[in-house]
Amino acid sequence: MLTHQQFGTSVDDAPAAADAEQARRPLRIAVIGTGYLGAVHAACMAYQGHSVVAVDADAGKAAALAAGRPPFFEPGLEELLAEVAPTGRLTFTTDYALTAGSDVFFLCVGTPQQQGGYAADTTYVYAAARSVAPYLTSDSLVVGKSTVPIGTAAAVRDTMAALAPAEVTVRLVWNPEFLREGVAIQDTLHPDRFVYGVQGPTAEADIALLDRVYATSLADGTPRVVTDYVTAEMVKTAANSFLATKISFINAMAEICESAGGDVVKLAEAIGHDERIGRKFLGAGVGFGGGCLPKDIRAFRARAEELGLGQSLAFLHEVDGINQRRRDRVVDLVAQLSGGGHAGVRVAILGAAFKPHSDDVRDSPALSIAAALQDRGAHVRVFDPKAMPNAKHVAPQLQYAADMWDACADADVVAVLTEWPEFRTADPVALANVVRRPVIIDGRNALPGSAWTAAGWTYHALGRAAAASALPRKDSHS
């Protein structure tokens, strides 16, 4: 049973005041796309009392979600689906006809990086827009949540206008998502802001209708920024570009610290006390990955080039480059700590997901490093608590272990590349008994280095020369 402390106020807690009751009256919502964004959004909207139909072209995915079995790992999602299932407010289907009569249509499809290029592939966005257009009325509102290039919203609206019934005025708001994997439910129910990109004569009515969708969160004090389409389209990519830049900045400092004998964790702590900078996203390590930051900074650069503004975002090329160099550094470290070469070295890779509390392996630093080591002749074994099925799918050439102990058996080097709690709290004394050589690379600055060195390990953390006295960093934002 979900608690209010976990997921906030449910529909049963509606206030007694008549105006508040009207503002919170449940709406009929359609969610197009049931991937990571769409499935979480649909479940949360149903939890807050709306009647939701979620559509996906993948019948297997829709069936799994309807049965309460998410096809990906997100903490709390399975429990949330179980909570809303008895209410009858949430339906998963492949049939767009079931969206007829919806008040609001959310477009929650992916925008992956284009094959052979850096630009975002908006194929799924336009396909979703074309699919919902026949079911629109002048009273319904389409809300785009996907991360898209500048200019997409207006083009999507025109696409729908050409396909909607002749008498319909197509209404569109661009409302970017800001979910973090691992805390997506919290971010949906208690976001740090809403952004509405509006345009045209129905803008005020569009704002009012979307306010009704988010009434619970707005009543809890979530700020709302109303702007134009272009600005709304830029918000997510600009935010991710800033975060990626901050991570690559501290990783550039790590390169200097390693060479000059400094400690990047202490450096980050010191500069993080400056309130203009802050400590978050100053966690040096193997860098960022996943389905957002790498893709978004590349797509942002590509769109800027198309607009003749490539120089404005040229710095993102170096941000990306620094991020890739940290992966190369781990590959080099394995050789350095193994007598100068990779051939025949047994390496335990702890982690496959790009971050803990997720099974997402898209652009995973851990898998990238594992593959590079294997290509150089190392014998690699990988273990991750949640991401093994996805890892085996995208990197079937690698060897996978049953658990952490199996991965580390007879290893010459252990590399912690995803900071799962079970890796952070592993017993260095017990683990020393199963490896061939007690050598560990702390790729996330997540381990208590002094405890590992006291247990007889050769310990190396990225960006820290004085490994023996190292303490783990407090955050895990890289």
Short mmCIF file of C-alpha atoms in Angstrom, two decimals:
data_model
loop_
_atom_site.label_atom_id
_atom_site.label_comp_id
_atom_site.label_asym_id
_atom_site.label_seq_id
_atom_site.Cartn_x
_atom_site.Cartn_y
_atom_site.Cartn_z
CA MET A 1 0.00 0.00 0.00
CA LEU A 2 1.47 3.38 -0.94
CA THR A 3 1.76 5.96 1.78
CA HIS A 4 1.15 9.66 1.38
CA GLN A 5 4.70 10.23 2.58
CA GLN A 6 5.93 8.24 -0.44
CA PHE A 7 3.72 9.60 -3.17
CA GLY A 8 1.91 12.66 -1.85
CA THR A 9 -1.76 13.48 -1.69
CA SER A 10 -4.12 11.09 -3.45
CA VAL A 11 -7.52 11.85 -4.93
CA ASP A 12 -9.23 10.94 -1.67
CA ASP A 13 -7.74 14.01 0.02
CA ALA A 14 -9.52 16.63 -2.13
CA PRO A 15 -10.40 19.79 -0.20
CA ALA A 16 -13.93 20.62 0.74
CA ALA A 17 -14.06 24.07 -0.78
CA ALA A 18 -16.26 24.18 -3.88
CA ASP A 19 -13.76 26.03 -6.07
CA ALA A 20 -10.97 23.62 -5.15
CA GLU A 21 -13.27 20.69 -5.86
CA GLN A 22 -13.90 22.01 -9.36
CA ALA A 23 -10.20 22.60 -9.96
CA ARG A 24 -9.42 19.02 -8.95
CA ARG A 25 -12.26 17.33 -10.80
CA PRO A 26 -10.76 14.30 -12.57
CA LEU A 27 -10.11 14.62 -16.29
CA ARG A 28 -9.98 12.07 -19.08
CA ILE A 29 -6.36 11.77 -20.12
CA ALA A 30 -4.65 9.93 -22.96
CA VAL A 31 -0.93 9.17 -22.73
CA ILE A 32 0.80 8.27 -25.98
CA GLY A 33 3.89 6.13 -25.43
CA THR A 34 4.46 3.87 -22.43
CA GLY A 35 8.20 3.91 -22.19
CA TYR A 36 9.97 5.25 -19.14
CA LEU A 37 8.30 8.68 -19.32
CA GLY A 38 4.84 7.62 -20.45
CA ALA A 39 4.33 4.69 -18.09
CA VAL A 40 5.33 6.71 -15.04
CA HIS A 41 3.26 9.71 -16.13
CA ALA A 42 0.18 7.57 -16.81
CA ALA A 43 0.39 5.80 -13.46
CA CYS A 44 0.90 9.05 -11.55
CA MET A 45 -1.98 10.80 -13.30
CA ALA A 46 -4.27 7.86 -12.47
CA TYR A 47 -3.03 7.89 -8.88
CA GLN A 48 -4.02 11.55 -8.62
CA GLY A 49 -7.54 10.68 -9.71
CA HIS A 50 -7.67 11.21 -13.45
CA SER A 51 -9.03 8.57 -15.83
CA VAL A 52 -6.12 7.53 -18.05
CA VAL A 53 -5.80 5.57 -21.29
CA ALA A 54 -2.17 4.85 -22.17
CA VAL A 55 -1.42 3.77 -25.74
CA ASP A 56 1.65 2.03 -27.11
CA ALA A 57 2.33 0.38 -30.46
CA ASP A 58 4.14 -2.46 -28.63
CA ALA A 59 1.43 -4.94 -27.63
CA GLY A 60 3.78 -6.82 -25.34
CA LYS A 61 4.68 -3.69 -23.41
CA ALA A 62 1.03 -2.66 -23.06
CA ALA A 63 0.09 -6.14 -21.84
CA ALA A 64 2.92 -6.22 -19.30
CA LEU A 65 1.96 -2.84 -17.88
CA ALA A 66 -1.71 -3.83 -17.77
CA ALA A 67 -0.65 -6.85 -15.73
CA GLY A 68 1.33 -4.62 -13.36
CA ARG A 69 4.75 -5.73 -14.62
CA PRO A 70 6.76 -2.74 -15.86
CA PRO A 71 9.20 -3.72 -18.63
CA PHE A 72 11.90 -1.61 -16.94
CA PHE A 73 13.04 -1.00 -13.37
CA GLU A 74 11.91 2.16 -11.60
CA PRO A 75 11.65 2.09 -7.80
CA GLY A 76 8.01 2.17 -6.67
CA LEU A 77 6.41 1.85 -10.11
CA GLU A 78 5.23 -1.73 -9.69
CA GLU A 79 3.68 -0.81 -6.35
CA LEU A 80 2.07 2.28 -7.86
CA LEU A 81 0.51 0.23 -10.65
CA ALA A 82 -0.85 -2.20 -8.07
CA GLU A 83 -2.31 0.70 -6.12
CA VAL A 84 -4.22 2.19 -9.04
CA ALA A 85 -5.28 -1.07 -10.72
CA PRO A 86 -8.36 -1.67 -8.50
CA THR A 87 -9.66 1.85 -9.18
CA GLY A 88 -10.20 1.15 -12.88
CA ARG A 89 -8.73 4.55 -13.72
CA LEU A 90 -5.77 3.24 -15.76
CA THR A 91 -5.98 1.34 -19.06
CA PHE A 92 -3.08 0.22 -21.25
CA THR A 93 -3.88 -0.51 -24.88
CA THR A 94 -2.67 -0.45 -28.48
CA ASP A 95 -5.98 0.98 -29.71
CA TYR A 96 -5.96 4.73 -30.36
CA ALA A 97 -9.75 4.69 -30.68
CA LEU A 98 -9.96 4.34 -26.91
CA THR A 99 -8.51 7.86 -26.59
CA ALA A 100 -11.63 9.39 -28.18
CA GLY A 101 -13.25 11.84 -25.79
CA SER A 102 -10.06 12.59 -23.87
CA ASP A 103 -9.68 16.07 -22.43
CA VAL A 104 -5.90 16.03 -22.65
CA PHE A 105 -3.52 14.03 -24.87
CA PHE A 106 0.05 13.71 -23.58
CA LEU A 107 2.77 12.92 -26.13
CA CYS A 108 5.39 10.94 -24.18
CA VAL A 109 7.39 9.20 -26.90
CA GLY A 110 11.14 8.98 -27.24
CA THR A 111 13.45 11.17 -29.31
CA PRO A 112 16.60 9.06 -29.68
CA GLN A 113 19.78 10.18 -31.37
CA GLN A 114 19.58 9.74 -35.13
CA GLN A 115 21.47 6.85 -36.65
CA GLY A 116 24.69 8.15 -38.14
CA GLY A 117 24.32 11.64 -36.69
CA TYR A 118 23.84 13.73 -33.56
CA ALA A 119 20.41 15.27 -34.21
CA ALA A 120 17.32 14.08 -32.35
CA ASP A 121 15.07 11.66 -34.20
CA THR A 122 11.54 13.07 -33.91
CA THR A 123 9.91 10.31 -35.94
CA TYR A 124 7.93 9.01 -32.97
CA VAL A 125 6.72 12.49 -32.01
CA TYR A 126 5.22 13.14 -35.43
CA ALA A 127 3.80 9.61 -35.59
CA ALA A 128 2.06 10.15 -32.25
CA ALA A 129 0.73 13.53 -33.39
CA ARG A 130 -0.69 12.02 -36.57
CA SER A 131 -2.28 9.18 -34.60
CA VAL A 132 -4.17 11.40 -32.16
CA ALA A 133 -5.23 14.07 -34.67
CA PRO A 134 -8.44 12.30 -35.79
CA TYR A 135 -9.65 12.12 -32.18
CA LEU A 136 -9.16 15.79 -31.31
CA THR A 137 -11.93 18.28 -30.63
CA SER A 138 -11.77 22.02 -30.09
CA ASP A 139 -12.16 21.35 -26.36
CA SER A 140 -9.25 18.91 -26.11
CA LEU A 141 -5.63 19.82 -25.50
CA VAL A 142 -2.47 18.12 -26.75
CA VAL A 143 0.51 18.37 -24.40
CA GLY A 144 3.98 17.54 -25.64
CA LYS A 145 6.36 16.21 -23.00
CA SER A 146 9.09 14.74 -25.20
CA THR A 147 12.48 16.46 -25.43
CA VAL A 148 12.52 17.97 -28.92
CA PRO A 149 14.61 20.33 -31.07
CA ILE A 150 13.72 24.00 -31.42
CA GLY A 151 10.85 24.45 -33.86
CA THR A 152 9.22 21.06 -33.29
CA ALA A 153 6.17 22.25 -31.35
CA ALA A 154 4.90 24.58 -34.04
CA ALA A 155 5.50 21.95 -36.71
CA VAL A 156 3.69 19.29 -34.66
CA ARG A 157 0.71 21.60 -34.25
CA ASP A 158 0.59 22.19 -38.01
CA THR A 159 0.81 18.46 -38.64
CA MET A 160 -2.17 17.79 -36.39
CA ALA A 161 -4.15 20.69 -37.84
CA ALA A 162 -3.83 19.14 -41.31
CA LEU A 163 -5.24 15.81 -40.09
CA ALA A 164 -7.80 16.81 -37.47
CA PRO A 165 -11.50 17.20 -38.34
CA ALA A 166 -12.04 20.38 -40.36
CA GLU A 167 -13.98 22.21 -37.67
CA VAL A 168 -11.38 21.55 -34.92
CA THR A 169 -9.01 24.18 -33.60
CA VAL A 170 -5.89 22.25 -32.58
CA ARG A 171 -4.58 23.29 -29.17
CA LEU A 172 -1.03 22.46 -28.10
CA VAL A 173 1.10 23.16 -25.02
CA TRP A 174 4.74 22.10 -24.79
CA ASN A 175 5.35 20.91 -21.24
CA PRO A 176 8.83 19.33 -21.00
CA GLU A 177 9.52 16.53 -18.56
CA PHE A 178 12.28 16.66 -15.94
CA LEU A 179 12.28 13.12 -14.59
CA ARG A 180 15.34 11.58 -12.98
CA GLU A 181 15.57 7.84 -13.23
CA GLY A 182 15.37 6.26 -9.80
CA VAL A 183 13.10 9.00 -8.41
CA ALA A 184 10.72 9.43 -11.35
CA ILE A 185 7.53 9.01 -9.32
CA GLN A 186 8.63 11.63 -6.82
CA ASP A 187 9.59 13.95 -9.68
CA THR A 188 6.19 13.50 -11.35
CA LEU A 189 4.08 14.03 -8.24
CA HIS A 190 6.31 16.65 -6.64
CA PRO A 191 8.21 18.35 -9.48
CA ASP A 192 10.50 21.30 -8.84
CA ARG A 193 8.74 23.28 -11.59
CA PHE A 194 6.25 23.13 -14.44
CA VAL A 195 7.00 24.79 -17.76
CA TYR A 196 4.15 25.58 -20.17
CA GLY A 197 5.01 26.62 -23.71
CA VAL A 198 1.89 28.19 -25.21
CA GLN A 199 1.00 30.02 -28.39
CA GLY A 200 -2.11 31.26 -30.17
CA PRO A 201 -5.59 32.52 -29.26
CA THR A 202 -6.42 29.57 -26.97
CA ALA A 203 -3.36 30.08 -24.75
CA GLU A 204 -5.29 31.18 -21.65
CA ALA A 205 -7.74 28.31 -21.92
CA ASP A 206 -4.85 25.89 -22.53
CA ILE A 207 -3.09 27.07 -19.38
CA ALA A 208 -6.28 26.71 -17.35
CA LEU A 209 -6.88 23.16 -18.56
CA LEU A 210 -3.32 22.02 -17.90
CA ASP A 211 -3.55 23.63 -14.46
CA ARG A 212 -6.47 21.29 -13.77
CA VAL A 213 -4.33 18.29 -14.70
CA TYR A 214 -1.64 19.38 -12.26
CA ALA A 215 -3.95 20.85 -9.65
CA THR A 216 -2.62 18.74 -6.77
CA SER A 217 1.02 19.62 -7.41
CA LEU A 218 0.23 23.29 -8.02
CA ALA A 219 -1.73 23.42 -4.78
CA ASP A 220 1.35 22.03 -3.03
CA GLY A 221 3.35 25.03 -4.22
CA THR A 222 5.11 23.79 -7.36
CA PRO A 223 6.17 26.86 -9.36
CA ARG A 224 4.86 27.28 -12.89
CA VAL A 225 6.67 29.08 -15.70
CA VAL A 226 4.56 30.08 -18.72
CA THR A 227 6.48 30.91 -21.86
CA ASP A 228 6.52 30.45 -25.65
CA TYR A 229 7.09 27.26 -27.62
CA VAL A 230 10.77 27.86 -28.42
CA THR A 231 11.75 28.61 -24.84
CA ALA A 232 9.85 25.60 -23.55
CA GLU A 233 11.60 23.40 -26.12
CA MET A 234 14.97 24.73 -24.94
CA VAL A 235 14.47 24.31 -21.20
CA LYS A 236 15.25 20.58 -20.94
CA THR A 237 18.22 20.62 -23.29
CA ALA A 238 19.60 23.80 -21.71
CA ALA A 239 19.26 22.29 -18.23
CA ASN A 240 20.92 19.04 -19.28
CA SER A 241 23.68 20.94 -21.04
CA PHE A 242 24.38 22.86 -17.86
CA LEU A 243 24.45 19.69 -15.75
CA ALA A 244 26.67 17.90 -18.24
CA THR A 245 29.03 20.89 -18.27
CA LYS A 246 29.23 20.85 -14.48
CA ILE A 247 30.06 17.14 -14.44
CA SER A 248 32.68 17.48 -17.15
CA PHE A 249 34.16 20.50 -15.38
CA ILE A 250 34.84 18.50 -12.21
CA ASN A 251 36.15 15.61 -14.31
CA ALA A 252 38.57 18.01 -16.01
CA MET A 253 39.69 19.02 -12.53
CA ALA A 254 40.09 15.33 -11.75
CA GLU A 255 42.51 14.99 -14.65
CA ILE A 256 44.63 17.77 -13.19
CA CYS A 257 44.40 16.39 -9.66
CA GLU A 258 45.56 12.96 -10.75
CA SER A 259 48.56 14.41 -12.55
CA ALA A 260 49.52 17.02 -9.96
CA GLY A 261 48.75 15.06 -6.80
CA GLY A 262 45.53 16.74 -5.69
CA ASP A 263 42.23 15.38 -4.37
CA VAL A 264 39.23 16.17 -6.56
CA VAL A 265 36.74 15.20 -3.85
CA LYS A 266 38.16 17.78 -1.46
CA LEU A 267 38.31 20.29 -4.31
CA ALA A 268 34.63 19.70 -5.07
CA GLU A 269 33.75 20.01 -1.40
CA ALA A 270 35.60 23.31 -1.11
CA ILE A 271 34.15 24.96 -4.20
CA GLY A 272 30.73 23.45 -3.50
CA HIS A 273 30.45 25.54 -0.33
CA ASP A 274 30.18 28.56 -2.61
CA GLU A 275 26.41 29.00 -2.84
CA ARG A 276 26.78 30.26 -6.41
CA ILE A 277 28.18 26.85 -7.39
CA GLY A 278 26.74 24.28 -4.98
CA ARG A 279 27.85 20.69 -4.39
CA LYS A 280 25.41 18.80 -6.60
CA PHE A 281 26.75 17.33 -9.84
CA LEU A 282 30.35 17.83 -8.73
CA GLY A 283 30.95 14.10 -8.33
CA ALA A 284 34.07 13.21 -10.29
CA GLY A 285 34.24 9.74 -11.81
CA VAL A 286 33.66 7.92 -15.08
CA GLY A 287 31.23 10.58 -16.23
CA PHE A 288 27.62 10.71 -17.30
CA GLY A 289 25.61 8.35 -19.49
CA GLY A 290 22.01 7.29 -19.93
CA GLY A 291 19.34 8.25 -22.40
CA CYS A 292 19.27 12.00 -21.71
CA LEU A 293 22.47 13.95 -21.08
CA PRO A 294 24.67 12.53 -23.88
CA LYS A 295 21.84 12.54 -26.42
CA ASP A 296 20.52 15.96 -25.45
CA ILE A 297 23.82 17.85 -25.59
CA ARG A 298 24.57 16.35 -29.01
CA ALA A 299 21.09 17.11 -30.35
CA PHE A 300 21.30 20.67 -28.98
CA ARG A 301 24.61 21.19 -30.79
CA ALA A 302 23.20 19.71 -33.98
CA ARG A 303 20.17 21.99 -33.93
CA ALA A 304 22.35 25.03 -33.23
CA GLU A 305 24.43 24.12 -36.29
CA GLU A 306 21.26 23.92 -38.39
CA LEU A 307 20.31 27.40 -37.17
CA GLY A 308 23.74 28.76 -38.07
CA LEU A 309 24.65 29.11 -34.38
CA GLY A 310 27.10 26.26 -33.95
CA GLN A 311 29.70 28.44 -32.27
CA SER A 312 27.26 29.25 -29.46
CA LEU A 313 27.32 25.63 -28.32
CA ALA A 314 30.79 24.65 -29.49
CA PHE A 315 31.84 24.20 -25.86
CA LEU A 316 29.54 21.18 -25.62
CA HIS A 317 31.91 19.33 -27.93
CA GLU A 318 34.59 19.54 -25.23
CA VAL A 319 32.06 18.65 -22.53
CA ASP A 320 31.33 15.46 -24.47
CA GLY A 321 35.03 14.87 -25.08
CA ILE A 322 35.97 15.14 -21.40
CA ASN A 323 33.19 12.71 -20.58
CA GLN A 324 34.55 10.15 -23.05
CA ARG A 325 38.12 10.61 -21.80
CA ARG A 326 37.17 9.48 -18.31
CA ARG A 327 36.10 6.14 -19.73
CA ASP A 328 39.44 5.88 -21.55
CA ARG A 329 41.21 6.69 -18.28
CA VAL A 330 39.76 3.61 -16.58
CA VAL A 331 40.82 1.43 -19.50
CA ASP A 332 44.35 2.84 -19.20
CA LEU A 333 44.35 2.40 -15.43
CA VAL A 334 43.64 -1.30 -15.73
CA ALA A 335 46.77 -1.71 -17.81
CA GLN A 336 48.78 0.55 -15.50
CA LEU A 337 47.75 -1.44 -12.44
CA SER A 338 48.39 -4.76 -14.20
CA GLY A 339 51.98 -4.33 -15.30
CA GLY A 340 51.38 -2.34 -18.46
CA GLY A 341 49.02 -4.41 -20.59
CA HIS A 342 45.48 -5.71 -20.89
CA ALA A 343 45.98 -9.13 -22.44
CA GLY A 344 44.89 -11.89 -20.09
CA VAL A 345 44.01 -9.52 -17.23
CA ARG A 346 40.89 -10.66 -15.38
CA VAL A 347 38.68 -7.65 -14.68
CA ALA A 348 35.51 -7.58 -12.58
CA ILE A 349 33.17 -4.79 -13.69
CA LEU A 350 30.72 -3.93 -10.93
CA GLY A 351 27.85 -2.06 -12.54
CA ALA A 352 26.18 -1.98 -15.94
CA ALA A 353 23.41 0.61 -15.51
CA PHE A 354 24.48 4.19 -16.13
CA LYS A 355 23.41 5.06 -12.57
CA PRO A 356 22.17 3.18 -9.50
CA HIS A 357 18.47 2.44 -8.92
CA SER A 358 17.91 2.03 -12.66
CA ASP A 359 18.25 -0.71 -15.26
CA ASP A 360 18.97 1.77 -18.06
CA VAL A 361 22.16 0.87 -19.92
CA ARG A 362 21.92 3.44 -22.70
CA ASP A 363 25.36 4.99 -23.24
CA SER A 364 26.49 3.30 -20.02
CA PRO A 365 30.08 4.18 -19.02
CA ALA A 366 30.39 0.78 -17.35
CA LEU A 367 29.48 -1.22 -20.46
CA SER A 368 31.57 1.05 -22.68
CA ILE A 369 34.61 0.43 -20.48
CA ALA A 370 33.92 -3.30 -20.26
CA ALA A 371 33.71 -3.61 -24.04
CA ALA A 372 36.91 -1.59 -24.55
CA LEU A 373 38.80 -3.79 -22.09
CA GLN A 374 37.59 -6.96 -23.76
CA ASP A 375 38.59 -5.59 -27.16
CA ARG A 376 42.11 -5.17 -25.78
CA GLY A 377 42.35 -8.76 -24.62
CA ALA A 378 41.19 -8.57 -21.01
CA HIS A 379 38.91 -11.24 -19.56
CA VAL A 380 35.91 -9.23 -18.34
CA ARG A 381 33.01 -10.31 -16.13
CA VAL A 382 30.15 -7.90 -15.44
CA PHE A 383 27.54 -7.82 -12.69
CA ASP A 384 24.71 -5.37 -11.96
CA PRO A 385 21.85 -5.88 -9.46
CA LYS A 386 19.10 -4.74 -11.88
CA ALA A 387 20.46 -4.14 -15.37
CA MET A 388 21.66 -7.62 -16.38
CA PRO A 389 18.89 -8.38 -18.91
CA ASN A 390 19.34 -5.04 -20.67
CA ALA A 391 23.12 -5.32 -20.55
CA LYS A 392 23.05 -8.80 -22.09
CA HIS A 393 20.80 -7.48 -24.84
CA VAL A 394 22.98 -4.53 -25.86
CA ALA A 395 26.39 -6.12 -25.15
CA PRO A 396 25.95 -9.87 -25.67
CA GLN A 397 29.67 -10.28 -26.39
CA LEU A 398 30.54 -9.68 -22.72
CA GLN A 399 30.66 -12.29 -19.97
CA TYR A 400 28.21 -11.84 -17.10
CA ALA A 401 28.38 -13.05 -13.52
CA ALA A 402 25.70 -14.34 -11.18
CA ASP A 403 26.54 -11.87 -8.41
CA MET A 404 29.28 -9.59 -7.13
CA TRP A 405 31.26 -12.48 -5.66
CA ASP A 406 31.10 -14.45 -8.89
CA ALA A 407 32.28 -11.41 -10.86
CA CYS A 408 35.23 -10.88 -8.53
CA ALA A 409 36.35 -14.51 -8.34
CA ASP A 410 40.06 -14.71 -9.35
CA ALA A 411 39.98 -11.09 -10.61
CA ASP A 412 43.20 -9.16 -11.08
CA VAL A 413 41.37 -5.82 -11.01
CA VAL A 414 37.95 -4.88 -9.67
CA ALA A 415 36.34 -1.73 -11.12
CA VAL A 416 33.33 -0.18 -9.39
CA LEU A 417 31.61 1.76 -12.16
CA THR A 418 28.01 2.10 -10.90
CA GLU A 419 27.63 3.12 -7.28
CA TRP A 420 24.96 0.64 -6.19
CA PRO A 421 24.60 0.47 -2.39
CA GLU A 422 25.76 -3.16 -2.28
CA PHE A 423 29.01 -2.16 -3.97
CA ARG A 424 29.52 0.89 -1.75
CA THR A 425 29.10 -1.24 1.39
CA ALA A 426 30.97 -4.34 0.22
CA ASP A 427 33.33 -5.90 2.79
CA PRO A 428 36.87 -5.40 1.49
CA VAL A 429 38.27 -8.09 3.78
CA ALA A 430 35.82 -10.73 2.57
CA LEU A 431 36.19 -9.69 -1.06
CA ALA A 432 39.99 -9.92 -0.82
CA ASN A 433 39.59 -13.63 -0.19
CA VAL A 434 38.01 -14.28 -3.62
CA VAL A 435 40.15 -12.15 -5.95
CA ARG A 436 43.52 -13.13 -7.40
CA ARG A 437 45.02 -9.68 -6.84
CA PRO A 438 43.46 -7.13 -4.45
CA VAL A 439 43.40 -4.15 -6.82
CA ILE A 440 40.35 -1.89 -7.04
CA ILE A 441 39.45 1.11 -9.19
CA ASP A 442 36.80 3.34 -7.61
CA GLY A 443 35.25 4.81 -10.71
CA ARG A 444 32.66 6.81 -8.80
CA ASN A 445 34.61 7.96 -5.74
CA ALA A 446 32.01 6.06 -3.77
CA LEU A 447 34.11 3.76 -1.56
CA PRO A 448 35.89 4.39 1.78
CA GLY A 449 39.42 4.18 0.42
CA SER A 450 41.10 3.91 3.83
CA ALA A 451 39.08 0.79 4.66
CA TRP A 452 40.10 -0.85 1.40
CA THR A 453 43.77 -0.04 1.79
CA ALA A 454 43.65 -1.22 5.40
CA ALA A 455 42.33 -4.54 4.10
CA GLY A 456 45.37 -4.87 1.84
CA TRP A 457 43.95 -3.55 -1.41
CA THR A 458 45.70 -1.33 -3.93
CA TYR A 459 43.04 1.35 -4.21
CA HIS A 460 42.80 3.94 -6.96
CA ALA A 461 40.04 6.53 -7.21
CA LEU A 462 39.68 8.84 -10.20
CA GLY A 463 41.05 12.28 -9.46
CA ARG A 464 42.68 11.37 -6.14
CA ALA A 465 46.35 10.71 -5.66
CA ALA A 466 46.24 10.03 -1.90
CA ALA A 467 44.12 6.90 -2.09
CA ALA A 468 45.04 5.42 1.27
CA SER A 469 43.35 8.17 3.26
CA ALA A 470 40.46 8.73 0.88
CA LEU A 471 36.89 9.08 2.13
CA PRO A 472 33.95 8.49 -0.22
CA ARG A 473 32.22 11.50 -1.66
CA LYS A 474 28.82 12.22 -0.15
CA ASP A 475 26.78 12.72 -3.30
CA SER A 476 26.17 10.41 -6.26
CA HIS A 477 25.17 12.82 -9.00
CA SER A 478 27.59 11.82 -11.72
#
